[in-house]
JSON list of C-alpha atoms in Angstrom, two decimals:
[
{"chain": "A", "resi": 1, "resn": "VAL", "atom": "CA", "xyz": [31.78, 33.40, -33.24]},
{"chain": "A", "resi": 2, "resn": "GLN", "atom": "CA", "xyz": [32.42, 31.57, -29.83]},
{"chain": "A", "resi": 3, "resn": "LEU", "atom": "CA", "xyz": [30.64, 31.72, -26.48]},
{"chain": "A", "resi": 4, "resn": "VAL", "atom": "CA", "xyz": [31.58, 31.40, -22.86]},
{"chain": "A", "resi": 5, "resn": "GLU", "atom": "CA", "xyz": [28.94, 31.14, -20.39]},
{"chain": "A", "resi": 6, "resn": "SER", "atom": "CA", "xyz": [30.14, 32.31, -16.40]},
{"chain": "A", "resi": 7, "resn": "GLY", "atom": "CA", "xyz": [28.48, 33.73, -13.80]},
{"chain": "A", "resi": 8, "resn": "GLY", "atom": "CA", "xyz": [26.44, 30.46, -12.33]},
{"chain": "A", "resi": 9, "resn": "GLY", "atom": "CA", "xyz": [25.83, 28.94, -9.00]},
{"chain": "A", "resi": 10, "resn": "LEU", "atom": "CA", "xyz": [23.84, 27.55, -5.76]},
{"chain": "A", "resi": 11, "resn": "VAL", "atom": "CA", "xyz": [21.67, 30.32, -4.21]},
{"chain": "A", "resi": 12, "resn": "GLN", "atom": "CA", "xyz": [18.87, 30.63, -2.16]},
{"chain": "A", "resi": 13, "resn": "ALA", "atom": "CA", "xyz": [15.06, 31.64, -3.49]},
{"chain": "A", "resi": 14, "resn": "GLY", "atom": "CA", "xyz": [14.81, 35.37, -3.33]},
{"chain": "A", "resi": 15, "resn": "GLY", "atom": "CA", "xyz": [18.52, 36.06, -4.03]},
{"chain": "A", "resi": 16, "resn": "SER", "atom": "CA", "xyz": [20.42, 37.49, -6.86]},
{"chain": "A", "resi": 17, "resn": "LEU", "atom": "CA", "xyz": [23.09, 36.11, -9.71]},
{"chain": "A", "resi": 18, "resn": "ARG", "atom": "CA", "xyz": [24.42, 37.80, -12.47]},
{"chain": "A", "resi": 19, "resn": "LEU", "atom": "CA", "xyz": [25.26, 35.65, -15.58]},
{"chain": "A", "resi": 20, "resn": "SER", "atom": "CA", "xyz": [27.85, 36.73, -18.57]},
{"chain": "A", "resi": 21, "resn": "CYS", "atom": "CA", "xyz": [28.53, 35.22, -21.63]},
{"chain": "A", "resi": 22, "resn": "ALA", "atom": "CA", "xyz": [31.89, 36.86, -23.54]},
{"chain": "A", "resi": 23, "resn": "ALA", "atom": "CA", "xyz": [32.16, 36.67, -27.26]},
{"chain": "A", "resi": 24, "resn": "SER", "atom": "CA", "xyz": [34.86, 36.09, -29.48]},
{"chain": "A", "resi": 25, "resn": "GLY", "atom": "CA", "xyz": [35.16, 35.60, -33.31]},
{"chain": "A", "resi": 26, "resn": "ARG", "atom": "CA", "xyz": [33.28, 37.87, -35.64]},
{"chain": "A", "resi": 27, "resn": "THR", "atom": "CA", "xyz": [32.42, 41.63, -34.80]},
{"chain": "A", "resi": 28, "resn": "PHE", "atom": "CA", "xyz": [29.90, 40.85, -31.80]},
{"chain": "A", "resi": 29, "resn": "SER", "atom": "CA", "xyz": [27.35, 43.43, -32.61]},
{"chain": "A", "resi": 30, "resn": "SER", "atom": "CA", "xyz": [26.61, 41.73, -35.85]},
{"chain": "A", "resi": 31, "resn": "TYR", "atom": "CA", "xyz": [24.84, 39.21, -34.02]},
{"chain": "A", "resi": 32, "resn": "ALA", "atom": "CA", "xyz": [21.62, 39.32, -31.63]},
{"chain": "A", "resi": 33, "resn": "MET", "atom": "CA", "xyz": [22.23, 38.05, -28.45]},
{"chain": "A", "resi": 34, "resn": "GLY", "atom": "CA", "xyz": [19.98, 35.97, -25.86]},
{"chain": "A", "resi": 35, "resn": "TRP", "atom": "CA", "xyz": [19.91, 33.05, -23.15]},
{"chain": "A", "resi": 36, "resn": "PHE", "atom": "CA", "xyz": [18.21, 29.95, -22.74]},
{"chain": "A", "resi": 37, "resn": "ARG", "atom": "CA", "xyz": [17.44, 27.48, -19.93]},
{"chain": "A", "resi": 38, "resn": "GLN", "atom": "CA", "xyz": [17.33, 23.95, -19.90]},
{"chain": "A", "resi": 39, "resn": "ALA", "atom": "CA", "xyz": [15.70, 22.35, -16.86]},
{"chain": "A", "resi": 40, "resn": "PRO", "atom": "CA", "xyz": [16.58, 18.52, -16.12]},
{"chain": "A", "resi": 41, "resn": "GLY", "atom": "CA", "xyz": [14.00, 16.43, -18.36]},
{"chain": "A", "resi": 42, "resn": "LYS", "atom": "CA", "xyz": [12.73, 19.42, -20.04]},
{"chain": "A", "resi": 43, "resn": "GLU", "atom": "CA", "xyz": [12.95, 21.47, -23.25]},
{"chain": "A", "resi": 44, "resn": "ARG", "atom": "CA", "xyz": [14.98, 24.13, -23.63]},
{"chain": "A", "resi": 45, "resn": "GLU", "atom": "CA", "xyz": [13.07, 27.27, -23.14]},
{"chain": "A", "resi": 46, "resn": "PHE", "atom": "CA", "xyz": [13.68, 30.95, -24.12]},
{"chain": "A", "resi": 47, "resn": "VAL", "atom": "CA", "xyz": [14.58, 33.28, -21.17]},
{"chain": "A", "resi": 48, "resn": "ALA", "atom": "CA", "xyz": [15.48, 37.10, -22.54]},
{"chain": "A", "resi": 49, "resn": "ALA", "atom": "CA", "xyz": [16.97, 38.64, -26.00]},
{"chain": "A", "resi": 50, "resn": "ILE", "atom": "CA", "xyz": [18.68, 41.83, -27.01]},
{"chain": "A", "resi": 51, "resn": "THR", "atom": "CA", "xyz": [18.57, 42.91, -30.51]},
{"chain": "A", "resi": 52, "resn": "TRP", "atom": "CA", "xyz": [22.15, 43.72, -31.80]},
{"chain": "A", "resi": 53, "resn": "SER", "atom": "CA", "xyz": [22.27, 47.58, -31.07]},
{"chain": "A", "resi": 54, "resn": "GLY", "atom": "CA", "xyz": [20.86, 46.84, -27.46]},
{"chain": "A", "resi": 55, "resn": "ALA", "atom": "CA", "xyz": [17.57, 49.03, -28.13]},
{"chain": "A", "resi": 56, "resn": "SER", "atom": "CA", "xyz": [15.36, 46.22, -27.58]},
{"chain": "A", "resi": 57, "resn": "THR", "atom": "CA", "xyz": [14.77, 43.75, -25.13]},
{"chain": "A", "resi": 58, "resn": "TYR", "atom": "CA", "xyz": [12.37, 40.53, -24.98]},
{"chain": "A", "resi": 59, "resn": "TYR", "atom": "CA", "xyz": [11.46, 38.34, -22.27]},
{"chain": "A", "resi": 60, "resn": "ALA", "atom": "CA", "xyz": [9.48, 35.25, -21.24]},
{"chain": "A", "resi": 61, "resn": "ASP", "atom": "CA", "xyz": [7.17, 35.60, -19.31]},
{"chain": "A", "resi": 62, "resn": "SER", "atom": "CA", "xyz": [7.76, 33.45, -16.41]},
{"chain": "A", "resi": 63, "resn": "VAL", "atom": "CA", "xyz": [10.85, 36.01, -15.72]},
{"chain": "A", "resi": 64, "resn": "LYS", "atom": "CA", "xyz": [9.55, 39.40, -16.66]},
{"chain": "A", "resi": 65, "resn": "GLY", "atom": "CA", "xyz": [10.29, 41.57, -13.86]},
{"chain": "A", "resi": 66, "resn": "ARG", "atom": "CA", "xyz": [12.64, 39.89, -12.66]},
{"chain": "A", "resi": 67, "resn": "PHE", "atom": "CA", "xyz": [15.58, 39.39, -14.85]},
{"chain": "A", "resi": 68, "resn": "THR", "atom": "CA", "xyz": [17.44, 42.05, -17.19]},
{"chain": "A", "resi": 69, "resn": "ILE", "atom": "CA", "xyz": [19.30, 41.57, -20.08]},
{"chain": "A", "resi": 70, "resn": "SER", "atom": "CA", "xyz": [21.85, 43.57, -21.38]},
{"chain": "A", "resi": 71, "resn": "ARG", "atom": "CA", "xyz": [25.06, 43.91, -23.44]},
{"chain": "A", "resi": 72, "resn": "ASP", "atom": "CA", "xyz": [28.15, 45.74, -24.04]},
{"chain": "A", "resi": 73, "resn": "ASN", "atom": "CA", "xyz": [29.28, 46.12, -27.42]},
{"chain": "A", "resi": 74, "resn": "ALA", "atom": "CA", "xyz": [32.69, 47.27, -26.54]},
{"chain": "A", "resi": 75, "resn": "LYS", "atom": "CA", "xyz": [33.63, 44.29, -24.28]},
{"chain": "A", "resi": 76, "resn": "ASN", "atom": "CA", "xyz": [31.72, 42.07, -26.71]},
{"chain": "A", "resi": 77, "resn": "THR", "atom": "CA", "xyz": [29.52, 40.40, -23.37]},
{"chain": "A", "resi": 78, "resn": "VAL", "atom": "CA", "xyz": [25.80, 39.89, -22.49]},
{"chain": "A", "resi": 79, "resn": "SER", "atom": "CA", "xyz": [24.79, 39.54, -18.96]},
{"chain": "A", "resi": 80, "resn": "LEU", "atom": "CA", "xyz": [21.70, 38.64, -17.32]},
{"chain": "A", "resi": 81, "resn": "GLN", "atom": "CA", "xyz": [21.02, 39.99, -14.33]},
{"chain": "A", "resi": 82, "resn": "MET", "atom": "CA", "xyz": [18.34, 37.65, -12.43]},
{"chain": "A", "resi": 83, "resn": "ASN", "atom": "CA", "xyz": [16.49, 38.55, -9.17]},
{"chain": "A", "resi": 84, "resn": "SER", "atom": "CA", "xyz": [14.13, 37.17, -6.57]},
{"chain": "A", "resi": 85, "resn": "LEU", "atom": "CA", "xyz": [15.05, 33.98, -7.90]},
{"chain": "A", "resi": 86, "resn": "LYS", "atom": "CA", "xyz": [12.88, 31.01, -7.61]},
{"chain": "A", "resi": 87, "resn": "PRO", "atom": "CA", "xyz": [13.35, 27.51, -7.03]},
{"chain": "A", "resi": 88, "resn": "GLU", "atom": "CA", "xyz": [11.97, 26.51, -10.74]},
{"chain": "A", "resi": 89, "resn": "ASP", "atom": "CA", "xyz": [14.55, 29.10, -12.04]},
{"chain": "A", "resi": 90, "resn": "THR", "atom": "CA", "xyz": [17.05, 26.46, -11.51]},
{"chain": "A", "resi": 91, "resn": "ALA", "atom": "CA", "xyz": [18.57, 25.18, -14.71]},
{"chain": "A", "resi": 92, "resn": "VAL", "atom": "CA", "xyz": [21.38, 25.08, -17.05]},
{"chain": "A", "resi": 93, "resn": "TYR", "atom": "CA", "xyz": [21.49, 28.43, -18.27]},
{"chain": "A", "resi": 94, "resn": "TYR", "atom": "CA", "xyz": [22.39, 29.32, -22.44]},
{"chain": "A", "resi": 95, "resn": "CYS", "atom": "CA", "xyz": [23.79, 32.08, -24.37]},
{"chain": "A", "resi": 96, "resn": "ALA", "atom": "CA", "xyz": [22.91, 32.02, -27.90]},
{"chain": "A", "resi": 97, "resn": "ALA", "atom": "CA", "xyz": [23.98, 34.33, -30.94]},
{"chain": "A", "resi": 98, "resn": "SER", "atom": "CA", "xyz": [22.01, 34.59, -33.93]},
{"chain": "A", "resi": 99, "resn": "ALA", "atom": "CA", "xyz": [23.23, 37.17, -36.96]},
{"chain": "A", "resi": 100, "resn": "THR", "atom": "CA", "xyz": [19.71, 37.25, -38.66]},
{"chain": "A", "resi": 101, "resn": "THR", "atom": "CA", "xyz": [16.64, 37.00, -35.80]},
{"chain": "A", "resi": 102, "resn": "TRP", "atom": "CA", "xyz": [16.02, 37.53, -32.42]},
{"chain": "A", "resi": 103, "resn": "GLY", "atom": "CA", "xyz": [13.53, 35.94, -29.57]},
{"chain": "A", "resi": 104, "resn": "PRO", "atom": "CA", "xyz": [12.83, 32.38, -28.91]},
{"chain": "A", "resi": 105, "resn": "THR", "atom": "CA", "xyz": [13.47, 31.21, -32.55]},
{"chain": "A", "resi": 106, "resn": "MET", "atom": "CA", "xyz": [16.94, 32.73, -32.48]},
{"chain": "A", "resi": 107, "resn": "GLY", "atom": "CA", "xyz": [20.44, 30.25, -31.84]},
{"chain": "A", "resi": 108, "resn": "ASP", "atom": "CA", "xyz": [23.15, 30.07, -34.93]},
{"chain": "A", "resi": 109, "resn": "TYR", "atom": "CA", "xyz": [25.82, 29.71, -32.19]},
{"chain": "A", "resi": 110, "resn": "TRP", "atom": "CA", "xyz": [25.82, 28.45, -28.22]},
{"chain": "A", "resi": 111, "resn": "GLY", "atom": "CA", "xyz": [27.77, 28.55, -25.10]},
{"chain": "A", "resi": 112, "resn": "GLN", "atom": "CA", "xyz": [28.31, 24.97, -23.32]},
{"chain": "A", "resi": 113, "resn": "GLY", "atom": "CA", "xyz": [25.86, 26.67, -20.37]},
{"chain": "A", "resi": 114, "resn": "THR", "atom": "CA", "xyz": [25.97, 27.68, -16.91]},
{"chain": "A", "resi": 115, "resn": "GLN", "atom": "CA", "xyz": [24.41, 25.93, -14.11]},
{"chain": "A", "resi": 116, "resn": "VAL", "atom": "CA", "xyz": [22.41, 27.94, -11.81]},
{"chain": "A", "resi": 117, "resn": "THR", "atom": "CA", "xyz": [20.38, 26.11, -8.36]},
{"chain": "A", "resi": 118, "resn": "VAL", "atom": "CA", "xyz": [17.92, 27.56, -6.75]},
{"chain": "A", "resi": 119, "resn": "SER", "atom": "CA", "xyz": [17.29, 26.06, -2.82]},
{"chain": "A", "resi": 120, "resn": "SER", "atom": "CA", "xyz": [14.44, 26.67, -1.45]}
]
């Protein structure tokens, strides 16, 4: 499966952004989907994940209550709505797909990433 992220940009603290990831290739609903991020000089970290059907979601504590992951299996897309953004949310955000698992350990396939910068 090929993954292409979009929607990154520059936003002030307290603002919102919506990231999207478009998937192509095998049946989208065969994959659990997730979002990860990597800030400069830091390891890539888990942000959020959603199950194959979209019935369940899982968030890192650092974004819980501020970010919402969703998917549209008819449109082969997964989105990450990010509200109340903080400067520490600045990172490259990656979309990930996995056929067999979901959560922090997922990642059979990755997108190229989209930059999110939050100014203070």
